[in-house]
Amino acid sequence: MARARRGQGAPFLAACLLLVQCGALHGGSLPHISQCNFCFECEPTPPSASTRHRSVLDRGGGPKGAGGAAGVADGAVGTLTDPKWATEPDTAYEAAAIASGIPGALVDPLSVQPEMIGPIDHEAKQRLPNCTRCTGCSTVLSDMHAAPVTAEGLEGLAFMHGKGATNGWLFFGKVAGGSRRFIVKVYCMPYSKAHGRPQQCANEVYTERMRLMMAQVRLADECGAVGITPRVWVAPVEAIIPNGTFRGYHVRWHGLWMEEAPGITLHGLHTTRGAENTMYELLTKKMNKTQVIQQTVLDLLTAQCDRHSENVFITPAGDLTFIDNDRALGVVTRCGGDSMLLPGNRYHTQLRLGYWGPTMQYYKSHAGKPNFCTGPIDMRVVMDYRCYVPGGKIGADYPPGLKSCMEALARHKTPDIMRRYGFSSRKPAEILLRRSRDMLMMGFEGALAHSPPRSTERYVYQPQPPCCGIVLDMRGTPRCAQCWQPIVEAQKGSTKDNGTAARFKEVLVREDE
Ligand SMILES: *[C@@H]1O[C@H](CO)[C@@H](O)[C@H](O)[C@H]1NC(C)=O
Ligand SMILES: *[C@@H]1O[C@H](CO)[C@@H](O)[C@H](O)[C@H]1NC(C)=O
Ligand SMILES: *[C@@H]1O[C@H](CO)[C@@H](O)[C@H](O)[C@H]1NC(C)=O
Ligand SMILES: *[C@@H]1O[C@H](CO)[C@@H](O)[C@H](O)[C@H]1NC(C)=O
């Protein structure tokens, strides 16, 4: 059987290979990437202006077209209490998508459909010949981890981008013929980045992640924190993998396109030798405190569970951008918050006790001594809202934009919130509703301590006292400017969840809310 098939296939394959070869030799007639399995050199081919125009305005987007998206919306419309709020037009988002220059950028999160974010022709594709050269790549990807990124305006400081989620293939990406660089995350590659082995993709799960990222941009906008997180779009990628084991693999489905955050990550600053003084200047003098407060409130509101210093960018002017919001709004099970901005959260305490360095050892042996005042500290701890609000408490005194967006959330029902932000399940909407209500009623500190969803033990620490000023000692080692005595508490990295699943079946809002 197999032999017979090979016999029939061989001349066909040979002809193809010949064509590909001829194409390579004579330019002009190169095969299109869609005719190749792998293609090792793909000529950038700018998308046509007509395609760009049509697809940006095609809010239906995916293979199911407008029908698919409308179907979801219609389902929710039946129970909407405020159809006006829930379906306000997306003109600003359409304008931003067109301005991005990314062809086919989707504006409505509900138009992102599971079958769009991975290959649907995996088997058939493998039966095509490999091409040495081809045309048709409207996206040009490059290796994000090949070289450090130099931070503009920061005297030659450079940093490496974090590797991100294990499932995501992350690249720098440009539209062919365009000049603006984006970060492109390709979900649902049929091969694992880590081992190169074939892998299945939970398309539905990642569709929801992408929708959550889009929703959080909208939320930040509506809460008066425009630009605090990079804009993101789900849009087609038509490219080859630039490097590594899968060099030449044809990516031909939708990925997540993200604006590049300006500046350098706090982690990058922290790990760069010789950057201490720059870091000191930035964190103690230039850092935008309004943005610290805004993001702190947003992290609590969205139950952010991945806010560490690789996800925080600072520019030479002190402007902050917070990236990678895909582990929020209930994505991480049994996590109600894990942010370096929120006292009592794991990342907040880790930064202050430095479990892996000498800091913990120092406080363990010195903090109990009679004349103890302070010791070494990580400069990043001054990114703490308590240092920048009167009395160290927000209470119910939220920045105006945040207050009004929380009030709007609190007076709506779950289906309205789902429709407005493009959620396909109740959970993220319930979190926004419950947290808004609690944050308004209990004040910020009360909600931080009590509002569900709550975290399992391993994310919960005693809130450390704030350290609001830093001095560099003779050796350049940062210390807290005041007496600062941390609560010495063991790390809980391996603590098992205590209790049954029932304990975590928290009711966030009533079923009819
Ligand atoms: C095409 O290239 C890929 C990657 O290098 C390789 O795994 C595959 O065997 C090649 N296919 C053919 C038909 O040569
Ligand atoms: C990827 O490309 C860079 C240069 O562009 C090179 O230094 C690096 O070795 C390449 N990595 C792999 C895995 O091929
Ligand atoms: C800090 O950020 C806020 C919000 O983006 C902005 O309005 C303000 O101008 C910034 N402050 C400074 C000093 O740049
Ligand atoms: C587990 O939880 C129960 C009650 O929820 C508590 O009594 C017990 O002390 C906890 N055990 C540990 C090891 O935390």
Coordinates of C-alpha atoms and ligand atoms in Angstrom, one line a residue:
M1 CA 0.0 0.0 0.0
A2 CA 2.5 2.5 1.2
R3 CA 4.8 1.5 -1.6
A4 CA 2.2 1.9 -4.3
R5 CA 1.4 5.4 -2.9
R6 CA 5.0 6.4 -2.9
G7 CA 5.3 5.2 -6.5
Q8 CA 2.5 7.5 -7.5
G9 CA 3.6 10.4 -5.4
A10 CA 7.2 10.5 -6.4
P11 CA 6.9 12.0 -9.9
F12 CA 4.6 14.7 -8.5
L13 CA 6.9 15.5 -5.7
A14 CA 9.9 15.6 -8.1
A15 CA 8.0 18.0 -10.3
C16 CA 7.3 20.2 -7.3
L17 CA 10.9 20.1 -6.1
L18 CA 12.0 21.0 -9.6
L19 CA 9.6 23.9 -9.7
V20 CA 10.8 25.2 -6.4
Q21 CA 14.4 24.9 -7.6
C22 CA 13.6 26.7 -10.8
G23 CA 11.8 29.4 -8.8
A24 CA 14.9 29.8 -6.6
L25 CA 17.2 30.0 -9.7
H26 CA 15.1 32.4 -11.7
G27 CA 13.6 34.7 -9.0
G28 CA 10.4 36.1 -10.4
S29 CA 8.6 32.8 -10.3
L30 CA 9.3 31.8 -6.7
P31 CA 6.6 29.6 -5.2
H32 CA 4.2 31.2 -2.7
I33 CA 4.6 30.2 0.9
S34 CA 1.2 28.5 0.8
Q35 CA 2.6 26.0 -1.7
C36 CA 5.5 25.0 0.7
N37 CA 5.8 23.0 3.8
F38 CA 8.9 24.6 5.3
C39 CA 10.4 27.6 3.4
F40 CA 13.8 28.6 4.5
E41 CA 13.8 32.1 3.0
C42 CA 10.6 33.9 2.5
E43 CA 10.5 37.2 0.7
P44 CA 8.6 39.8 2.6
T45 CA 5.5 40.7 0.7
P46 CA 3.6 43.8 1.8
P47 CA -0.1 43.2 2.3
S48 CA -2.2 45.0 -0.3
A49 CA -3.9 48.2 0.9
S50 CA -7.3 46.8 0.0
T51 CA -6.9 43.8 2.2
R52 CA -5.8 46.0 5.1
H53 CA -8.8 48.3 4.7
R54 CA -11.3 45.5 4.4
S55 CA -10.1 43.3 7.2
V56 CA -9.7 46.0 9.8
L57 CA -13.3 46.9 9.3
D58 CA -14.4 43.4 9.2
R59 CA -15.5 43.0 12.8
G60 CA -16.6 39.4 12.3
G61 CA -13.0 38.5 11.5
G62 CA -12.7 34.7 11.6
P63 CA -13.7 31.9 9.4
K64 CA -17.2 32.0 10.9
G65 CA -17.4 35.6 10.0
A66 CA -19.7 38.1 11.6
G67 CA -22.1 35.3 12.3
G68 CA -19.9 33.6 14.8
A69 CA -19.2 36.8 16.8
A70 CA -22.8 37.9 16.6
G71 CA -24.0 34.6 17.8
V72 CA -22.1 35.0 21.1
A73 CA -23.3 38.5 21.5
D74 CA -26.9 37.6 20.8
G75 CA -26.8 34.9 23.4
A76 CA -25.9 37.5 25.9
V77 CA -28.2 40.3 24.7
G78 CA -31.2 38.4 25.9
T79 CA -30.3 39.2 29.5
L80 CA -28.7 42.5 29.2
T81 CA -29.9 45.1 31.6
D82 CA -28.1 48.0 29.9
P83 CA -27.7 47.2 26.2
K84 CA -26.4 50.7 25.6
W85 CA -23.5 50.4 28.0
A86 CA -22.7 46.9 26.9
T87 CA -22.6 47.6 23.2
E88 CA -21.2 51.1 22.8
P89 CA -19.6 51.4 19.4
D90 CA -15.9 50.6 19.1
T91 CA -14.9 53.6 17.0
A92 CA -11.9 54.5 19.1
Y93 CA -10.7 50.9 18.9
E94 CA -11.2 50.7 15.2
A95 CA -9.2 53.9 14.8
A96 CA -6.4 52.5 16.9
A97 CA -6.4 49.3 15.0
I98 CA -6.1 51.1 11.7
A99 CA -3.4 53.4 13.1
S100 CA -1.4 50.3 14.1
G101 CA -1.0 49.3 10.4
I102 CA -1.5 45.7 11.3
P103 CA -3.6 44.1 8.5
G104 CA -6.7 42.3 9.8
A105 CA -6.3 43.5 13.4
L106 CA -9.5 42.5 15.2
V107 CA -11.3 45.0 17.3
D108 CA -14.0 43.0 19.0
P109 CA -12.7 40.3 21.4
L110 CA -15.7 38.1 20.6
S111 CA -14.6 37.9 17.0
V112 CA -11.6 36.0 18.1
Q113 CA -12.5 32.3 17.5
P114 CA -10.7 29.2 18.6
E115 CA -10.1 27.9 15.1
M116 CA -8.3 31.1 14.1
I117 CA -5.5 30.8 16.6
G118 CA -3.9 27.6 15.4
P119 CA -3.3 25.7 12.1
I120 CA -6.2 23.9 10.6
D121 CA -4.2 22.2 7.9
H122 CA -1.4 20.6 9.9
E123 CA -1.5 17.2 8.1
A124 CA -2.0 18.5 4.6
K125 CA 0.7 21.1 5.0
Q126 CA 3.3 18.3 5.7
R127 CA 2.6 16.8 2.3
L128 CA 3.8 19.9 0.5
P129 CA 7.5 20.2 -0.5
N130 CA 10.0 22.2 1.4
C131 CA 11.1 25.3 -0.4
T132 CA 14.5 26.9 -0.2
R133 CA 13.0 30.2 -1.2
C134 CA 9.4 31.5 -1.6
T135 CA 7.3 34.7 -1.5
G136 CA 4.2 35.7 0.4
C137 CA 5.3 36.5 3.9
S138 CA 3.4 39.6 4.9
T139 CA 4.8 39.3 8.4
V140 CA 8.5 39.3 9.3
L141 CA 9.4 37.7 12.6
S142 CA 12.7 37.9 14.3
D143 CA 14.2 36.3 17.3
M144 CA 13.4 38.2 20.4
H145 CA 16.0 36.5 22.5
A146 CA 18.9 36.6 20.1
A147 CA 20.3 39.9 21.4
P148 CA 19.7 42.2 24.3
V149 CA 17.3 45.2 23.7
T150 CA 18.9 48.5 24.2
A151 CA 16.8 50.9 26.2
E152 CA 16.5 54.2 24.4
G153 CA 17.8 57.1 26.4
L154 CA 19.3 55.0 29.1
E155 CA 23.0 55.3 28.4
G156 CA 23.6 52.1 26.7
L157 CA 21.6 50.0 29.2
A158 CA 20.3 46.8 27.6
F159 CA 18.1 44.0 28.8
M160 CA 16.7 40.7 27.6
H161 CA 13.0 40.1 27.3
G162 CA 11.6 37.5 29.6
K163 CA 10.9 34.1 28.0
G164 CA 7.2 34.4 28.8
A165 CA 4.7 31.6 29.1
T166 CA 6.1 28.2 28.1
N167 CA 3.3 27.7 25.5
G168 CA 3.9 30.9 23.7
W169 CA 6.3 31.5 20.9
L170 CA 7.4 35.1 21.2
F171 CA 9.0 37.2 18.5
F172 CA 9.6 40.6 17.3
G173 CA 7.3 41.2 14.4
K174 CA 6.8 43.7 11.6
V175 CA 4.3 44.0 8.8
A176 CA 6.3 43.5 5.6
G177 CA 7.1 46.9 4.2
G178 CA 6.3 48.5 7.6
S179 CA 8.8 50.0 10.1
R180 CA 7.1 49.7 13.4
R181 CA 8.1 46.8 15.5
F182 CA 5.6 44.8 17.6
I183 CA 5.9 41.8 19.9
V184 CA 4.0 38.9 18.4
K185 CA 3.0 35.9 20.5
V186 CA 2.0 32.9 18.4
Y187 CA -0.2 30.5 20.3
C188 CA -0.9 26.9 19.3
M189 CA 2.3 26.1 17.5
P190 CA 2.0 22.3 16.9
Y191 CA 5.5 21.8 18.4
S192 CA 6.6 22.6 21.9
K193 CA 9.1 25.4 22.2
A194 CA 10.9 23.7 25.0
H195 CA 11.4 20.2 23.6
G196 CA 10.4 20.5 19.9
R197 CA 7.9 17.6 20.4
P198 CA 4.5 17.7 18.7
Q199 CA 1.9 19.2 21.0
Q200 CA -1.9 19.7 21.1
C201 CA -3.4 23.1 21.7
A202 CA -6.3 24.0 24.0
N203 CA -7.5 26.6 21.4
E204 CA -10.5 27.6 23.6
V205 CA -8.2 28.3 26.6
Y206 CA -5.9 30.6 24.6
T207 CA -8.7 32.3 22.8
E208 CA -10.0 33.4 26.2
R209 CA -6.5 34.5 27.2
M210 CA -6.3 36.7 24.1
R211 CA -9.7 38.1 24.8
L212 CA -8.8 38.9 28.4
M213 CA -5.7 40.8 27.2
M214 CA -7.9 42.9 24.8
A215 CA -10.4 43.5 27.6
Q216 CA -7.8 44.8 30.0
V217 CA -6.6 47.4 27.5
R218 CA -10.2 48.6 27.3
L219 CA -10.6 48.6 31.1
A220 CA -7.4 50.6 31.5
D221 CA -8.7 53.1 29.0
E222 CA -12.0 53.4 30.7
C223 CA -10.4 53.8 34.1
G224 CA -8.4 56.8 33.0
A225 CA -5.1 54.9 32.7
V226 CA -4.6 55.1 29.0
G227 CA -1.3 53.6 27.9
I228 CA -0.5 52.0 31.2
T229 CA -0.6 48.7 29.4
P230 CA 0.4 48.2 25.8
R231 CA -2.3 47.9 23.2
V232 CA -2.9 44.4 21.8
W233 CA -4.6 43.1 18.7
V234 CA -5.3 39.6 17.5
A235 CA -4.3 39.6 13.8
P236 CA -3.1 37.3 11.1
V237 CA 0.5 36.2 11.0
E238 CA 1.9 35.0 7.7
A239 CA 5.5 34.3 8.3
I240 CA 8.3 31.8 8.8
I241 CA 10.0 31.0 12.1
P242 CA 13.3 32.8 11.9
N243 CA 15.6 30.7 13.9
G244 CA 16.2 27.5 15.8
T245 CA 14.9 24.0 15.3
F246 CA 11.8 25.1 13.5
R247 CA 13.5 27.7 11.2
G248 CA 11.4 27.9 8.1
Y249 CA 8.1 26.6 9.6
H250 CA 5.2 28.5 8.2
V251 CA 3.1 30.3 10.7
R252 CA -0.3 31.0 9.0
W253 CA -2.8 31.7 11.7
H254 CA -3.8 34.6 14.0
G255 CA -1.4 35.7 16.8
L256 CA -1.4 38.3 19.5
W257 CA 0.3 41.5 18.4
M258 CA 1.4 43.8 21.2
E259 CA 2.8 47.2 21.2
E260 CA 6.4 47.3 22.5
A261 CA 6.7 48.8 25.9
P262 CA 9.2 51.7 26.0
G263 CA 12.2 51.7 28.3
I264 CA 13.6 48.9 30.4
T265 CA 12.2 46.3 32.7
L266 CA 12.8 46.7 36.4
H267 CA 14.3 43.3 36.4
G268 CA 16.6 44.3 33.6
L269 CA 17.7 47.4 35.6
H270 CA 18.2 45.2 38.7
T271 CA 20.4 42.6 37.0
T272 CA 22.6 45.0 34.9
R273 CA 25.9 45.7 36.5
G274 CA 26.7 49.4 36.7
A275 CA 23.0 50.4 36.5
E276 CA 22.7 51.1 40.2
N277 CA 22.8 54.9 40.0
T278 CA 20.5 55.0 37.0
M279 CA 18.1 52.7 38.8
Y280 CA 18.3 54.9 41.9
E281 CA 17.5 58.0 40.0
L282 CA 14.6 56.4 38.2
L283 CA 13.0 54.8 41.1
T284 CA 13.5 57.4 43.8
K285 CA 13.1 60.6 41.7
K286 CA 11.5 60.1 38.3
M287 CA 9.0 57.2 38.7
N288 CA 5.5 58.3 38.0
K289 CA 3.7 57.8 41.2
T290 CA 0.2 58.3 39.7
Q291 CA 0.8 55.3 37.5
V292 CA 2.0 53.2 40.5
I293 CA -1.3 54.0 42.2
Q294 CA -3.4 53.4 39.1
Q295 CA -1.8 50.0 38.4
T296 CA -2.0 48.9 42.0
V297 CA -5.8 49.5 41.9
L298 CA -6.0 47.8 38.6
D299 CA -4.1 44.8 39.9
L300 CA -6.5 44.3 42.7
L301 CA -9.5 45.0 40.5
T302 CA -8.5 42.4 37.9
A303 CA -7.1 39.8 40.4
Q304 CA -3.7 40.0 38.7
C305 CA -1.5 36.9 39.4
D306 CA 1.7 37.6 37.5
R307 CA 2.9 41.1 38.3
H308 CA 6.7 40.7 38.8
S309 CA 9.4 43.0 37.8
E310 CA 10.1 41.5 34.4
N311 CA 6.6 42.7 33.5
V312 CA 7.2 46.3 34.6
F313 CA 8.9 48.8 32.2
I314 CA 10.2 52.3 33.1
T315 CA 11.3 55.0 30.7
P316 CA 14.1 57.5 31.3
A317 CA 11.3 60.0 32.1
G318 CA 9.9 57.6 34.8
D319 CA 6.8 56.6 32.8
L320 CA 5.6 53.1 33.6
T321 CA 4.1 50.4 31.4
F322 CA 2.8 47.1 32.8
I323 CA 2.9 44.1 30.4
D324 CA 1.7 40.5 30.2
N325 CA -1.7 40.7 31.7
D326 CA -2.8 37.2 30.6
R327 CA -2.6 35.7 34.1
A328 CA -5.5 37.7 35.6
L329 CA -9.3 37.6 36.0
G330 CA -9.4 34.1 37.3
V331 CA -7.0 32.4 34.8
V332 CA -4.7 31.1 37.6
T333 CA -6.7 28.7 39.7
R334 CA -6.8 29.5 43.4
C335 CA -5.1 32.8 43.0
G336 CA -6.9 36.0 43.9
G337 CA -3.7 38.1 43.4
D338 CA 0.0 37.9 43.1
S339 CA 1.5 41.3 42.5
M340 CA 4.6 43.1 43.6
L341 CA 2.3 46.1 44.0
L342 CA 0.0 44.5 46.6
P343 CA 1.1 44.1 50.2
G344 CA 0.5 40.6 51.4
N345 CA 0.9 39.1 48.0
R346 CA 3.7 36.6 47.3
Y347 CA 5.6 38.7 44.8
H348 CA 5.4 41.7 47.2
T349 CA 7.0 39.8 50.0
Q350 CA 9.5 38.0 47.8
L351 CA 10.9 41.4 46.7
R352 CA 11.3 42.6 50.2
L353 CA 12.8 39.4 51.8
G354 CA 14.8 38.3 48.7
Y355 CA 14.6 34.7 49.5
W356 CA 17.4 33.8 47.2
G357 CA 19.9 36.4 48.3
P358 CA 21.7 37.6 51.4
T359 CA 18.9 39.9 52.4
M360 CA 16.9 37.2 54.1
Q361 CA 20.0 35.9 55.9
Y362 CA 20.7 39.4 57.1
Y363 CA 17.3 40.0 58.6
K364 CA 17.1 36.6 60.1
S365 CA 20.2 37.1 62.1
H366 CA 19.9 40.9 62.8
A367 CA 16.2 41.9 62.9
G368 CA 15.8 40.6 66.5
K369 CA 18.8 42.6 67.9
P370 CA 18.1 45.5 70.4
N371 CA 19.5 48.4 68.4
F372 CA 18.5 47.1 65.0
C373 CA 17.3 49.7 62.6
T374 CA 17.6 48.6 59.0
G375 CA 19.6 46.6 56.5
P376 CA 20.1 46.0 52.8
I377 CA 17.0 46.2 50.6
D378 CA 16.0 45.9 47.0
M379 CA 15.4 49.4 45.5
R380 CA 12.3 48.1 43.7
V381 CA 10.4 48.2 47.0
V382 CA 9.7 51.9 46.6
M383 CA 7.2 51.0 44.0
D384 CA 4.6 50.8 46.8
Y385 CA 1.4 52.8 46.7
R386 CA 1.5 53.3 50.5
C387 CA 4.4 55.7 50.0
Y388 CA 2.4 58.0 47.7
V389 CA -1.0 58.3 49.2
P390 CA -2.0 60.3 52.3
G391 CA -1.6 58.3 55.5
G392 CA -0.4 55.3 53.5
K393 CA -4.0 54.3 52.7
I394 CA -6.2 54.7 49.7
G395 CA -9.5 53.8 51.5
A396 CA -12.3 54.8 49.1
D397 CA -10.3 57.8 47.8
Y398 CA -9.6 56.3 44.3
P399 CA -8.2 58.3 41.4
P400 CA -11.3 59.8 39.7
G401 CA -11.1 57.6 36.5
L402 CA -10.8 54.4 38.5
K403 CA -13.6 55.4 40.7
S404 CA -16.0 56.0 37.9
C405 CA -15.2 52.9 36.0
M406 CA -15.6 50.8 39.2
E407 CA -18.9 52.5 39.8
A408 CA -20.0 51.6 36.3
L409 CA -19.0 48.0 36.8
A410 CA -20.6 47.8 40.2
R411 CA -24.0 48.9 38.9
H412 CA -24.1 46.5 36.0
K413 CA -24.9 42.8 35.7
T414 CA -22.6 40.0 34.7
P415 CA -24.0 39.6 31.1
D416 CA -23.6 43.3 30.5
I417 CA -20.0 43.2 31.6
M418 CA -19.4 40.1 29.5
R419 CA -20.7 41.8 26.4
R420 CA -18.8 45.1 27.0
Y421 CA -15.4 43.5 27.6
G422 CA -15.8 40.5 25.3
F423 CA -15.7 37.7 27.9
S424 CA -17.2 34.3 26.9
S425 CA -17.5 33.0 30.4
R426 CA -19.0 34.6 33.6
K427 CA -16.0 34.3 35.8
P428 CA -13.9 37.3 34.6
A429 CA -17.0 39.4 34.6
E430 CA -18.0 38.2 38.1
I431 CA -14.5 39.1 39.4
L432 CA -14.8 42.6 38.0
L433 CA -18.2 43.0 39.4
R434 CA -17.4 41.7 42.9
R435 CA -14.1 43.4 43.2
S436 CA -15.6 46.8 42.1
R437 CA -18.4 46.6 44.6
D438 CA -16.1 45.5 47.4
M439 CA -13.4 48.1 46.6
L440 CA -16.0 50.8 46.7
M441 CA -17.7 49.6 49.8
M442 CA -14.8 48.4 51.9
G443 CA -12.2 50.7 50.6
F444 CA -9.0 49.5 49.0
E445 CA -7.3 48.0 52.0
G446 CA -10.5 46.3 53.2
A447 CA -11.0 44.7 49.7
L448 CA -7.3 43.7 49.6
A449 CA -7.8 41.8 52.8
H450 CA -11.2 40.3 52.2
S451 CA -12.6 40.5 48.7
P452 CA -12.9 37.2 46.8
P453 CA -11.5 35.5 44.9
R454 CA -9.1 34.6 47.7
S455 CA -5.8 33.0 47.2
T456 CA -4.6 29.6 48.4
E457 CA -2.0 29.7 51.2
R458 CA 1.0 29.7 49.0
Y459 CA 0.3 33.1 47.6
V460 CA -0.6 34.7 51.0
Y461 CA 1.9 36.4 53.2
Q462 CA 1.8 38.9 56.1
P463 CA 1.8 42.4 54.6
Q464 CA 5.3 43.8 55.0
P465 CA 5.8 47.4 56.2
P466 CA 6.5 50.0 53.6
C467 CA 10.0 51.3 52.9
C468 CA 9.6 54.6 51.1
G469 CA 13.1 55.9 50.7
I470 CA 16.4 54.5 49.7
V471 CA 19.9 55.5 50.5
L472 CA 23.0 54.0 48.9
D473 CA 25.7 53.2 51.5
M474 CA 29.5 53.7 50.9
R475 CA 29.6 50.6 48.8
G476 CA 26.6 51.5 46.8
T477 CA 24.4 49.0 48.6
P478 CA 20.8 50.2 48.9
R479 CA 19.3 50.5 52.4
C480 CA 16.0 51.7 53.5
A481 CA 16.3 55.4 54.5
Q482 CA 14.1 54.9 57.5
C483 CA 14.3 52.2 60.1
W484 CA 12.6 49.3 58.4
Q485 CA 12.0 45.9 60.0
P486 CA 10.5 43.3 57.8
I487 CA 8.3 40.4 59.1
V488 CA 10.6 37.5 58.6
E489 CA 8.4 34.7 57.1
A490 CA 9.5 31.5 55.5
Q491 CA 8.8 31.1 51.8
K492 CA 5.8 29.0 50.9
G493 CA 6.8 27.9 47.5
S494 CA 6.0 24.2 48.1
T495 CA 3.1 24.5 50.5
K496 CA 0.4 22.2 49.3
D497 CA -3.1 23.6 49.0
N498 CA -4.9 22.9 52.2
G499 CA -8.5 22.0 52.1
T500 CA -10.9 20.5 49.6
A501 CA -12.0 21.9 46.2
A502 CA -15.2 23.0 47.9
R503 CA -13.3 25.6 49.9
F504 CA -12.4 27.3 46.6
K505 CA -15.9 27.3 45.2
E506 CA -16.3 30.8 46.1
V507 CA -19.6 32.5 45.2
L508 CA -18.6 35.9 43.7
V509 CA -22.1 37.2 42.8
R510 CA -25.6 35.7 42.7
E511 CA -26.6 33.7 39.6
D512 CA -29.1 36.4 38.6
E513 CA -26.6 39.3 39.0
Ligands
LIG1 C1 11.3 19.8 5.4 O1 12.1 20.5 6.4 C2 11.8 20.1 7.7 C3 12.6 20.9 8.7 O2 13.9 21.1 8.3 C4 12.2 18.6 7.9 O3 11.9 18.1 9.2 C5 11.4 17.8 6.8 O4 11.8 16.4 6.9 C6 11.7 18.3 5.5 N1 10.8 17.6 4.5 C7 11.3 17.1 3.4 C8 10.3 16.5 2.5 O5 12.5 17.2 3.1
LIG2 C1 19.5 32.8 16.1 O1 20.0 33.9 15.4 C2 21.1 34.6 16.1 C3 21.5 35.8 15.2 O2 20.5 36.3 14.5 C4 22.2 33.7 16.4 O3 23.2 34.3 17.1 C5 21.7 32.5 17.2 O4 22.7 31.6 17.4 C6 20.5 31.8 16.4 N1 20.0 30.8 17.3 C7 19.7 29.6 16.8 C8 19.1 28.6 17.8 O5 19.9 29.3 15.7
LIG3 C1 2.2 60.5 35.3 O1 1.2 59.7 34.6 C2 -0.1 60.3 34.5 C3 -1.0 59.3 34.0 O2 -0.5 58.7 32.8 C4 0.1 61.5 33.7 O3 -1.2 62.2 33.6 C5 1.1 62.5 34.3 O4 1.3 63.6 33.5 C6 2.4 61.8 34.6 N1 3.2 62.6 35.4 C7 4.4 63.0 35.0 C8 5.2 63.9 36.0 O5 4.9 62.7 34.0
LIG4 C1 -5.8 23.3 57.0 O1 -7.1 23.9 57.2 C2 -7.8 23.7 58.4 C3 -9.1 24.3 58.4 O2 -9.4 25.0 57.2 C4 -6.9 24.1 59.6 O3 -7.6 23.8 60.8 C5 -5.6 23.5 59.5 O4 -4.8 24.0 60.6 C6 -4.9 23.7 58.2 N1 -3.7 23.0 58.1 C7 -2.5 23.6 57.7 C8 -1.3 22.7 57.7 O5 -2.5 24.7 57.4

